[in-house]
Amino acid sequence: MSQVERMGGFFAENRLHPVINAAGNMTVLGASLANEETVAAAVDILGYFVEMPELQRRASEVISEVCSAEAGCVTACAAAGISIAVAAAITGGDIAQIENLPDTTGLKNQIIIQRGHNCHFSGAIDQMIRLPGADIVEIGAINRATADQLAAALGLHTAAALYVVSHQTAQTGMIGLAEFSRICKASGVPVIVDAAAEYNLKYFLAQGADLVLYSAHKYLCGLTAGIIAGRKDLVRACYLQEQGIGRAMKAGKESVASTIAALERWSQLDHDAIEARNLSRATAARSRLKDIDGVTTWLEADPTGSPVSRVRLRIDASVTGIAAEPLRRLLAHGTPAIYLRKHDTDPCSLLIDPGTVTDQEMKQVTNRITHVLNTPAAIAAAKDIQLPPGENLTHWPGPPPRMTPADGDPNVATASTQERSLK
Ligand SMILES: *Cc1c(COP(=O)(O)O)cnc(C)c1O
């Protein structure tokens, strides 16, 4: 039985609901489609014992190469990376202090963050920072921070500053990373960048960051893991956290091996070809949606500079009879569940991400949107629709409410939707 058939079989055997993910690399939807090479590397090493520090040493070499960093290590995920990097900034390489966290008595334990960066990525950055015992010092307002505020906040108790690069943060009014790093460096304060979902693996260190964090399971298509890259002494202090709080956040051999494979693959990928493929998929989707009354579409560049353009749907609810968020929820309650992207504070629009769907799935997405918006019964039923089942944890372990849209869905699918090839 092929890998692809096994995937479909697993969905059927375990009664899992088929998903079309047009939202991008969301951890809550299973992050990404693991690539064949990254899966093979994990399967291969699972049959062997290995000295983990040696495996992590090799990971450090590969991370250094691909990220232009002095060193690197692999942890459970990027969220873990935030807590571990903060812990490292507090304890350095002192094992006694590492084992004593979250007690930070006598240590610098303040982490500075711009208020507009203190976001929720479906986990609160604030909590990841506080987990190892740090105190947060916010500067500025949610939409504005200045260099003077940063300089004034740096003090005797500052352990590090965290800079978040994400579509979830304020996109204007924040201090740029180069300036942020320069000001921190002048006071000897390390800068940690959360770039979990970013595409460029070199840019943030080049802008002056001391440590940068990436998810191995987002653009990189690896197994679930987090990558920490940067200054050697700080990366070492990160890895040594495995003797402390990092023990609860460690990556197993399969994750480290798959991350090595994912990075090696990444450095050989034809990124222009991927961008072109995504662009043509997005362009085709846009042209299929252009004649719906009340919906305006355009292609929109990624707000943080990743090379992907998404289809923006601006929805005039006075014409369509349904606003953007109820429409998003309705699509996610169908079969297959279709997830669109919606993260910003704009209540009037949604995005379709071309990077996490096949051409065929993209057609299902646009068919379904067209169908729903042309079906008054579906729109009427959507008024009080609840959170998408994939975002609703409150009923667990029972199933969340899953409304079956009474609209004669044109592409009701079975688990066979999942039978797709790995990229
Ligand atoms: C996805 C994301 C995270 C968490 O990444 P995981 O690897 O899933 O823990 C953290 N920060 C930002 C900005 C993210 O987008």
Tab-separated table of C-alpha atoms and ligand atoms in Angstrom:
chain	number	residue	atom	x	y	z
A	1	MET	CA	0.000	0.000	0.000
A	2	SER	CA	1.415	3.351	-0.959
A	3	GLN	CA	2.012	6.218	1.448
A	4	VAL	CA	-0.835	8.073	-0.190
A	5	GLU	CA	-3.316	5.225	0.262
A	6	ARG	CA	-2.268	4.860	3.879
A	7	MET	CA	-3.108	8.508	4.497
A	8	GLY	CA	-6.616	8.052	3.107
A	9	GLY	CA	-6.979	4.800	5.012
A	10	PHE	CA	-6.006	6.390	8.288
A	11	PHE	CA	-8.718	9.007	7.867
A	12	ALA	CA	-11.356	6.368	7.147
A	13	GLU	CA	-10.249	3.963	9.874
A	14	ASN	CA	-10.256	6.640	12.536
A	15	ARG	CA	-13.331	8.482	11.305
A	16	LEU	CA	-11.457	11.749	10.775
A	17	HIS	CA	-13.067	14.598	8.915
A	18	PRO	CA	-11.459	15.559	5.597
A	19	VAL	CA	-9.904	19.022	5.509
A	20	ILE	CA	-8.936	21.391	2.750
A	21	ASN	CA	-6.499	23.863	4.226
A	22	ALA	CA	-6.484	27.147	2.320
A	23	ALA	CA	-5.389	29.017	5.438
A	24	GLY	CA	-1.626	28.473	5.168
A	25	ASN	CA	0.691	26.599	7.504
A	26	MET	CA	-1.437	26.483	10.648
A	27	THR	CA	-0.192	24.235	13.446
A	28	VAL	CA	-3.796	23.635	14.533
A	29	LEU	CA	-4.589	22.099	11.119
A	30	GLY	CA	-1.530	19.870	11.074
A	31	ALA	CA	0.898	22.608	9.967
A	32	SER	CA	2.121	21.398	6.571
A	33	LEU	CA	2.322	18.353	4.358
A	34	ALA	CA	5.536	16.708	5.407
A	35	ASN	CA	7.829	16.230	2.469
A	36	GLU	CA	8.906	12.763	1.320
A	37	GLU	CA	12.561	13.380	2.157
A	38	THR	CA	11.853	14.710	5.642
A	39	VAL	CA	9.564	11.764	6.366
A	40	ALA	CA	12.170	9.298	5.060
A	41	ALA	CA	14.861	10.780	7.308
A	42	ALA	CA	12.589	10.362	10.331
A	43	VAL	CA	11.629	6.797	9.429
A	44	ASP	CA	15.269	5.908	8.852
A	45	ILE	CA	16.585	7.094	12.204
A	46	LEU	CA	13.659	5.648	14.175
A	47	GLY	CA	15.256	2.211	13.664
A	48	TYR	CA	18.482	3.163	15.447
A	49	PHE	CA	19.856	4.382	18.759
A	50	VAL	CA	21.893	7.538	18.455
A	51	GLU	CA	23.788	9.860	20.775
A	52	MET	CA	21.427	12.813	20.860
A	53	PRO	CA	24.119	15.462	21.524
A	54	GLU	CA	25.948	14.209	18.433
A	55	LEU	CA	22.777	14.366	16.353
A	56	GLN	CA	22.148	17.882	17.650
A	57	ARG	CA	25.768	18.788	16.836
A	58	ARG	CA	25.149	17.760	13.226
A	59	ALA	CA	21.882	19.731	13.253
A	60	SER	CA	23.883	22.733	14.444
A	61	GLU	CA	26.206	22.454	11.435
A	62	VAL	CA	23.313	22.294	8.995
A	63	ILE	CA	21.394	25.118	10.693
A	64	SER	CA	24.582	27.238	10.654
A	65	GLU	CA	24.983	26.655	6.949
A	66	VAL	CA	21.375	27.241	5.897
A	67	CYS	CA	20.657	30.148	8.268
A	68	SER	CA	24.124	31.764	8.128
A	69	ALA	CA	24.293	31.359	11.886
A	70	GLU	CA	27.119	30.529	14.280
A	71	ALA	CA	25.166	27.589	15.686
A	72	GLY	CA	21.730	26.056	16.015
A	73	CYS	CA	19.687	23.436	17.795
A	74	VAL	CA	16.344	21.716	17.386
A	75	THR	CA	13.549	21.783	19.944
A	76	ALA	CA	9.907	20.699	20.125
A	77	CYS	CA	8.415	23.644	18.209
A	78	ALA	CA	8.810	27.384	17.806
A	79	ALA	CA	6.602	28.105	20.827
A	80	ALA	CA	8.974	25.974	22.893
A	81	GLY	CA	11.809	27.910	21.285
A	82	ILE	CA	10.455	31.154	22.759
A	83	SER	CA	10.489	29.746	26.310
A	84	ILE	CA	13.887	28.116	25.805
A	85	ALA	CA	15.518	31.190	24.268
A	86	VAL	CA	14.171	33.329	27.119
A	87	ALA	CA	15.463	30.772	29.631
A	88	ALA	CA	18.871	30.817	27.920
A	89	ALA	CA	19.044	34.598	28.108
A	90	ILE	CA	18.316	34.396	31.847
A	91	THR	CA	20.638	31.548	32.865
A	92	GLY	CA	23.364	31.455	30.232
A	93	GLY	CA	25.152	28.112	30.385
A	94	ASP	CA	25.030	27.802	34.201
A	95	ILE	CA	23.586	24.350	34.908
A	96	ALA	CA	22.665	25.161	38.510
A	97	GLN	CA	20.619	28.123	37.355
A	98	ILE	CA	19.121	26.111	34.487
A	99	GLU	CA	17.929	23.496	36.960
A	100	ASN	CA	16.530	26.190	39.250
A	101	LEU	CA	14.113	27.795	36.736
A	102	PRO	CA	11.451	29.125	36.907
A	103	ASP	CA	13.031	30.575	40.058
A	104	THR	CA	15.054	33.530	38.788
A	105	THR	CA	16.084	34.971	42.159
A	106	GLY	CA	19.178	37.091	41.741
A	107	LEU	CA	19.130	36.893	37.924
A	108	LYS	CA	18.182	39.420	35.262
A	109	ASN	CA	14.750	38.222	34.201
A	110	GLN	CA	13.021	41.012	32.292
A	111	ILE	CA	12.088	40.501	28.655
A	112	ILE	CA	11.264	43.582	26.631
A	113	ILE	CA	8.649	43.415	23.894
A	114	GLN	CA	6.815	46.031	21.859
A	115	ARG	CA	3.174	45.980	22.929
A	116	GLY	CA	2.096	45.618	19.292
A	117	HIS	CA	4.137	42.402	19.071
A	118	ASN	CA	2.614	40.776	22.148
A	119	CYS	CA	0.154	38.774	20.091
A	120	HIS	CA	-1.727	35.504	20.202
A	121	PHE	CA	-0.750	33.044	17.460
A	122	SER	CA	-3.310	30.571	18.875
A	123	GLY	CA	-0.979	30.486	21.851
A	124	ALA	CA	-0.119	33.647	23.801
A	125	ILE	CA	3.457	34.860	23.290
A	126	ASP	CA	3.167	36.451	26.713
A	127	GLN	CA	2.725	33.054	28.381
A	128	MET	CA	5.601	31.438	26.472
A	129	ILE	CA	7.843	34.246	27.784
A	130	ARG	CA	6.665	33.920	31.387
A	131	LEU	CA	6.921	30.118	31.455
A	132	PRO	CA	10.645	29.994	32.389
A	133	GLY	CA	10.170	32.669	35.065
A	134	ALA	CA	10.643	35.881	33.090
A	135	ASP	CA	8.810	39.144	33.668
A	136	ILE	CA	7.499	41.023	30.657
A	137	VAL	CA	8.211	44.679	30.097
A	138	GLU	CA	6.020	46.053	27.329
A	139	ILE	CA	6.969	49.228	25.529
A	140	GLY	CA	4.747	51.534	23.497
A	141	ALA	CA	1.092	51.163	22.591
A	142	ILE	CA	-0.516	48.449	20.481
A	143	ASN	CA	0.035	50.502	17.338
A	144	ARG	CA	3.118	52.552	18.126
A	145	ALA	CA	6.510	52.145	19.754
A	146	THR	CA	9.608	54.321	19.498
A	147	ALA	CA	13.355	53.936	19.754
A	148	ASP	CA	13.366	56.245	22.792
A	149	GLN	CA	10.903	53.998	24.616
A	150	LEU	CA	13.091	50.985	23.882
A	151	ALA	CA	16.276	52.692	25.034
A	152	ALA	CA	14.561	53.877	28.230
A	153	ALA	CA	13.264	50.386	29.048
A	154	LEU	CA	16.665	48.684	28.822
A	155	GLY	CA	18.039	48.405	32.317
A	156	LEU	CA	19.877	46.424	34.941
A	157	HIS	CA	17.240	43.684	35.000
A	158	THR	CA	16.883	43.233	31.249
A	159	ALA	CA	17.735	39.692	30.136
A	160	ALA	CA	16.701	39.986	26.469
A	161	ALA	CA	14.294	41.611	24.049
A	162	LEU	CA	11.835	39.638	21.942
A	163	TYR	CA	10.910	40.763	18.429
A	164	VAL	CA	7.983	39.044	16.728
A	165	VAL	CA	7.732	38.814	12.942
A	166	SER	CA	4.237	37.695	12.011
A	167	HIS	CA	1.077	38.733	10.215
A	168	GLN	CA	-0.545	38.515	13.674
A	169	THR	CA	1.292	41.560	15.065
A	170	ALA	CA	0.771	45.269	14.444
A	171	GLN	CA	2.112	45.862	10.939
A	172	THR	CA	2.753	49.584	11.273
A	173	GLY	CA	4.171	51.863	13.948
A	174	MET	CA	6.660	49.332	15.299
A	175	ILE	CA	10.451	49.771	15.516
A	176	GLY	CA	12.242	48.081	12.609
A	177	LEU	CA	14.375	45.062	13.465
A	178	ALA	CA	17.701	46.619	12.424
A	179	GLU	CA	17.152	49.654	14.636
A	180	PHE	CA	15.724	47.517	17.452
A	181	SER	CA	18.834	45.306	17.355
A	182	ARG	CA	21.214	48.234	17.221
A	183	ILE	CA	19.691	49.835	20.320
A	184	CYS	CA	19.700	46.541	22.255
A	185	LYS	CA	23.246	45.722	21.181
A	186	ALA	CA	24.474	49.067	22.481
A	187	SER	CA	23.278	47.949	25.937
A	188	GLY	CA	24.551	44.385	25.570
A	189	VAL	CA	20.999	42.981	25.483
A	190	PRO	CA	20.417	39.996	23.175
A	191	VAL	CA	17.571	40.126	20.654
A	192	ILE	CA	15.441	37.018	20.119
A	193	VAL	CA	13.295	36.960	16.959
A	194	ASP	CA	10.191	34.803	16.726
A	195	ALA	CA	10.056	34.112	12.982
A	196	ALA	CA	8.140	30.849	13.359
A	197	ALA	CA	6.161	31.138	10.145
A	198	GLU	CA	8.646	33.114	8.055
A	199	TYR	CA	10.198	31.983	4.810
A	200	ASN	CA	13.581	33.698	4.837
A	201	LEU	CA	16.026	31.736	7.002
A	202	LYS	CA	18.877	34.280	6.844
A	203	TYR	CA	17.300	37.715	6.919
A	204	PHE	CA	16.604	38.185	10.630
A	205	LEU	CA	20.088	37.291	11.840
A	206	ALA	CA	21.454	39.539	9.112
A	207	GLN	CA	19.346	42.361	10.583
A	208	GLY	CA	21.234	42.013	13.869
A	209	ALA	CA	19.212	39.436	15.831
A	210	ASP	CA	21.153	37.226	18.246
A	211	LEU	CA	18.741	34.264	18.131
A	212	VAL	CA	15.980	33.443	15.666
A	213	LEU	CA	13.234	30.825	15.988
A	214	TYR	CA	11.507	28.958	13.151
A	215	SER	CA	8.953	26.168	12.960
A	216	ALA	CA	10.291	23.151	11.083
A	217	HIS	CA	6.708	22.146	10.273
A	218	LYS	CA	5.559	25.287	8.486
A	219	TYR	CA	7.211	26.291	5.182
A	220	LEU	CA	9.987	23.738	5.713
A	221	CYS	CA	7.542	20.778	5.590
A	222	GLY	CA	9.390	18.789	8.244
A	223	LEU	CA	8.085	16.856	11.220
A	224	THR	CA	6.943	18.892	14.210
A	225	ALA	CA	9.981	20.736	15.548
A	226	GLY	CA	11.417	24.166	16.254
A	227	ILE	CA	14.712	25.563	15.022
A	228	ILE	CA	16.840	27.895	17.135
A	229	ALA	CA	19.661	29.621	15.237
A	230	GLY	CA	22.135	32.317	16.159
A	231	ARG	CA	24.997	33.239	18.469
A	232	LYS	CA	26.968	30.220	19.623
A	233	ASP	CA	27.014	30.977	23.363
A	234	LEU	CA	23.267	31.607	23.398
A	235	VAL	CA	22.435	28.534	21.290
A	236	ARG	CA	24.554	26.472	23.668
A	237	ALA	CA	22.606	27.915	26.609
A	238	CYS	CA	19.403	26.976	24.737
A	239	TYR	CA	20.472	23.374	24.197
A	240	LEU	CA	21.579	23.028	27.822
A	241	GLN	CA	18.007	23.840	28.885
A	242	GLU	CA	17.344	20.154	28.145
A	243	GLN	CA	18.692	19.660	31.658
A	244	GLY	CA	15.961	21.998	32.885
A	245	ILE	CA	12.623	23.222	31.581
A	246	GLY	CA	13.658	22.283	28.048
A	247	ARG	CA	13.331	18.634	29.012
A	248	ALA	CA	9.579	19.041	28.654
A	249	MET	CA	10.038	20.575	25.209
A	250	LYS	CA	12.699	18.393	23.625
A	251	ALA	CA	12.780	17.125	20.070
A	252	GLY	CA	13.161	13.373	19.592
A	253	LYS	CA	15.629	11.845	17.145
A	254	GLU	CA	12.985	11.652	14.392
A	255	SER	CA	12.296	15.392	14.633
A	256	VAL	CA	15.971	16.336	14.660
A	257	ALA	CA	16.729	14.043	11.709
A	258	SER	CA	13.765	15.328	9.717
A	259	THR	CA	14.755	18.926	10.450
A	260	ILE	CA	18.249	18.263	9.101
A	261	ALA	CA	16.690	16.777	5.952
A	262	ALA	CA	14.196	19.641	5.668
A	263	LEU	CA	16.966	22.253	5.808
A	264	GLU	CA	19.118	20.419	3.282
A	265	ARG	CA	16.138	20.136	0.968
A	266	TRP	CA	15.281	23.795	1.499
A	267	SER	CA	18.685	24.960	0.344
A	268	GLN	CA	18.226	23.062	-2.927
A	269	LEU	CA	14.604	23.980	-3.672
A	270	ASP	CA	13.705	26.042	-6.704
A	271	HIS	CA	12.005	28.819	-4.737
A	272	ASP	CA	11.173	30.806	-7.882
A	273	ALA	CA	9.295	27.808	-9.286
A	274	ILE	CA	7.309	27.440	-6.050
A	275	GLU	CA	6.424	31.116	-6.104
A	276	ALA	CA	5.350	30.890	-9.760
A	277	ARG	CA	3.198	27.822	-9.085
A	278	ASN	CA	1.477	29.533	-6.159
A	279	LEU	CA	0.928	32.667	-8.200
A	280	SER	CA	-0.720	30.821	-11.065
A	281	ARG	CA	-2.923	28.871	-8.639
A	282	ALA	CA	-3.971	32.113	-6.906
A	283	THR	CA	-4.570	33.885	-10.216
A	284	ALA	CA	-6.797	31.058	-11.453
A	285	ALA	CA	-8.788	31.084	-8.200
A	286	ARG	CA	-9.257	34.812	-8.393
A	287	SER	CA	-10.573	34.665	-11.931
A	288	ARG	CA	-13.131	32.040	-10.877
A	289	LEU	CA	-14.426	34.321	-8.091
A	290	LYS	CA	-14.511	37.601	-9.915
A	291	ASP	CA	-18.188	37.644	-10.895
A	292	ILE	CA	-19.809	37.177	-7.479
A	293	ASP	CA	-21.940	40.140	-6.451
A	294	GLY	CA	-20.627	41.845	-3.344
A	295	VAL	CA	-17.205	40.200	-3.484
A	296	THR	CA	-14.135	42.104	-4.588
A	297	THR	CA	-10.930	40.143	-5.066
A	298	TRP	CA	-7.305	40.975	-5.490
A	299	LEU	CA	-3.930	39.292	-5.088
A	300	GLU	CA	-2.121	40.453	-1.993
A	301	ALA	CA	1.549	40.138	-1.130
A	302	ASP	CA	2.473	38.551	2.189
A	303	PRO	CA	2.653	41.279	4.860
A	304	THR	CA	5.989	40.088	6.256
A	305	GLY	CA	7.720	39.515	2.947
A	306	SER	CA	7.350	35.772	2.353
A	307	PRO	CA	7.195	35.074	-1.397
A	308	VAL	CA	3.526	34.105	-1.532
A	309	SER	CA	0.599	36.134	-2.829
A	310	ARG	CA	-2.829	35.264	-1.506
A	311	VAL	CA	-6.298	35.907	-2.865
A	312	ARG	CA	-8.013	38.556	-0.783
A	313	LEU	CA	-11.817	38.420	-0.787
A	314	ARG	CA	-13.451	41.602	0.364
A	315	ILE	CA	-17.025	40.893	1.258
A	316	ASP	CA	-19.746	43.514	1.214
A	317	ALA	CA	-22.251	41.924	3.577
A	318	SER	CA	-24.981	44.353	2.535
A	319	VAL	CA	-24.891	42.676	-0.880
A	320	THR	CA	-23.947	39.065	-0.054
A	321	GLY	CA	-26.106	38.787	3.075
A	322	ILE	CA	-23.231	37.202	4.977
A	323	ALA	CA	-20.157	38.783	6.522
A	324	ALA	CA	-16.621	37.454	6.221
A	325	GLU	CA	-16.371	35.653	9.558
A	326	PRO	CA	-19.708	33.746	9.327
A	327	LEU	CA	-18.753	32.767	5.782
A	328	ARG	CA	-15.391	31.466	6.990
A	329	ARG	CA	-17.122	29.453	9.718
A	330	LEU	CA	-19.726	28.071	7.340
A	331	LEU	CA	-17.038	26.788	4.965
A	332	ALA	CA	-15.245	25.111	7.853
A	333	HIS	CA	-18.430	23.299	8.881
A	334	GLY	CA	-18.803	21.621	5.486
A	335	THR	CA	-17.480	18.307	4.213
A	336	PRO	CA	-14.664	18.567	3.449
A	337	ALA	CA	-14.049	21.301	5.995
A	338	ILE	CA	-12.582	24.241	4.098
A	339	TYR	CA	-10.391	26.588	6.098
A	340	LEU	CA	-9.659	30.082	4.802
A	341	ARG	CA	-7.157	32.481	6.300
A	342	LYS	CA	-8.346	35.167	8.674
A	343	HIS	CA	-5.996	36.712	11.164
A	344	ASP	CA	-6.005	40.394	10.958
A	345	THR	CA	-8.363	42.889	12.454
A	346	ASP	CA	-10.182	43.526	9.181
A	347	PRO	CA	-13.723	42.211	9.719
A	348	CYS	CA	-14.656	42.500	6.039
A	349	SER	CA	-12.314	40.121	4.307
A	350	LEU	CA	-10.752	36.674	4.066
A	351	LEU	CA	-7.696	35.270	2.345
A	352	ILE	CA	-7.128	32.110	0.336
A	353	ASP	CA	-3.603	30.727	0.627
A	354	PRO	CA	-2.463	28.926	-2.549
A	355	GLY	CA	0.536	27.301	-0.872
A	356	THR	CA	-1.263	24.586	1.099
A	357	VAL	CA	-3.789	23.343	-1.485
A	358	THR	CA	-3.565	21.387	-4.714
A	359	ASP	CA	-5.029	22.831	-7.934
A	360	GLN	CA	-7.942	20.443	-7.529
A	361	GLU	CA	-8.573	21.524	-3.943
A	362	MET	CA	-8.389	25.163	-4.983
A	363	LYS	CA	-11.222	24.456	-7.434
A	364	GLN	CA	-13.252	22.876	-4.622
A	365	VAL	CA	-12.641	25.992	-2.522
A	366	THR	CA	-13.795	28.412	-5.203
A	367	ASN	CA	-16.762	26.175	-6.162
A	368	ARG	CA	-17.902	26.039	-2.586
A	369	ILE	CA	-17.565	29.793	-2.010
A	370	THR	CA	-19.480	30.476	-5.228
A	371	HIS	CA	-22.147	27.970	-4.292
A	372	VAL	CA	-22.654	29.251	-0.740
A	373	LEU	CA	-22.882	32.856	-1.843
A	374	ASN	CA	-25.513	31.894	-4.427
A	375	THR	CA	-27.617	29.879	-1.963
A	376	PRO	CA	-29.848	31.999	0.282
A	377	ALA	CA	-30.727	28.992	2.488
A	378	ALA	CA	-27.067	28.433	3.324
A	379	ILE	CA	-26.591	32.087	4.111
A	380	ALA	CA	-29.688	32.207	6.301
A	381	ALA	CA	-28.538	29.162	8.283
A	382	ALA	CA	-25.105	30.636	8.872
A	383	LYS	CA	-26.144	33.482	11.134
A	384	ASP	CA	-25.382	31.796	14.441
A	385	ILE	CA	-22.825	29.327	13.269
A	386	GLN	CA	-20.204	28.406	15.838
A	387	LEU	CA	-16.447	28.370	15.721
A	388	PRO	CA	-14.939	25.983	13.155
A	389	PRO	CA	-14.617	22.484	14.661
A	390	GLY	CA	-10.846	22.637	14.179
A	391	GLU	CA	-10.595	25.715	16.397
A	392	ASN	CA	-13.086	24.675	19.047
A	393	LEU	CA	-11.419	22.822	21.912
A	394	THR	CA	-14.071	23.462	24.512
A	395	HIS	CA	-16.114	20.296	23.861
A	396	TRP	CA	-13.136	17.935	23.840
A	397	PRO	CA	-13.024	14.916	24.196
A	398	GLY	CA	-16.578	15.061	22.909
A	399	PRO	CA	-17.025	16.263	19.345
A	400	PRO	CA	-17.600	19.975	18.776
A	401	PRO	CA	-20.869	20.923	17.111
A	402	ARG	CA	-20.526	20.352	13.386
A	403	MET	CA	-23.277	21.882	11.381
A	404	THR	CA	-24.073	20.222	8.094
A	405	PRO	CA	-24.909	23.043	5.754
A	406	ALA	CA	-28.331	22.423	4.233
A	407	ASP	CA	-27.422	23.775	0.876
A	408	GLY	CA	-26.746	20.823	-1.411
A	409	ASP	CA	-22.987	21.238	-1.212
A	410	PRO	CA	-21.668	20.518	-4.738
A	411	ASN	CA	-18.492	18.862	-3.605
A	412	VAL	CA	-19.234	16.862	-0.529
A	413	ALA	CA	-16.184	14.687	-0.269
A	414	THR	CA	-15.138	11.611	1.585
A	415	ALA	CA	-11.776	10.918	3.062
A	416	SER	CA	-10.496	10.398	-0.467
A	417	THR	CA	-9.821	14.140	-0.476
A	418	GLN	CA	-6.825	13.281	1.640
A	419	GLU	CA	-5.382	10.988	-0.978
A	420	ARG	CA	-2.871	13.339	-2.352
A	421	SER	CA	0.772	13.034	-2.964
A	422	LEU	CA	3.437	14.427	-0.720
A	423	LYS	CA	5.264	17.383	-2.260
B	1	LIG	C1	3.160	29.288	14.393
B	1	LIG	C2	3.760	30.339	15.242
B	1	LIG	C3	4.329	30.027	16.482
B	1	LIG	C4	4.271	28.649	17.048
B	1	LIG	O1	4.929	27.742	16.256
B	1	LIG	P1	4.949	26.203	16.677
B	1	LIG	O2	6.187	25.704	16.015
B	1	LIG	O3	3.713	25.597	16.123
B	1	LIG	O4	5.018	26.144	18.152
B	1	LIG	C5	4.935	31.018	17.212
B	1	LIG	N1	4.977	32.274	16.763
B	1	LIG	C6	4.434	32.633	15.575
B	1	LIG	C7	4.530	34.043	15.132
B	1	LIG	C8	3.809	31.668	14.770
B	1	LIG	O5	3.289	32.005	13.597
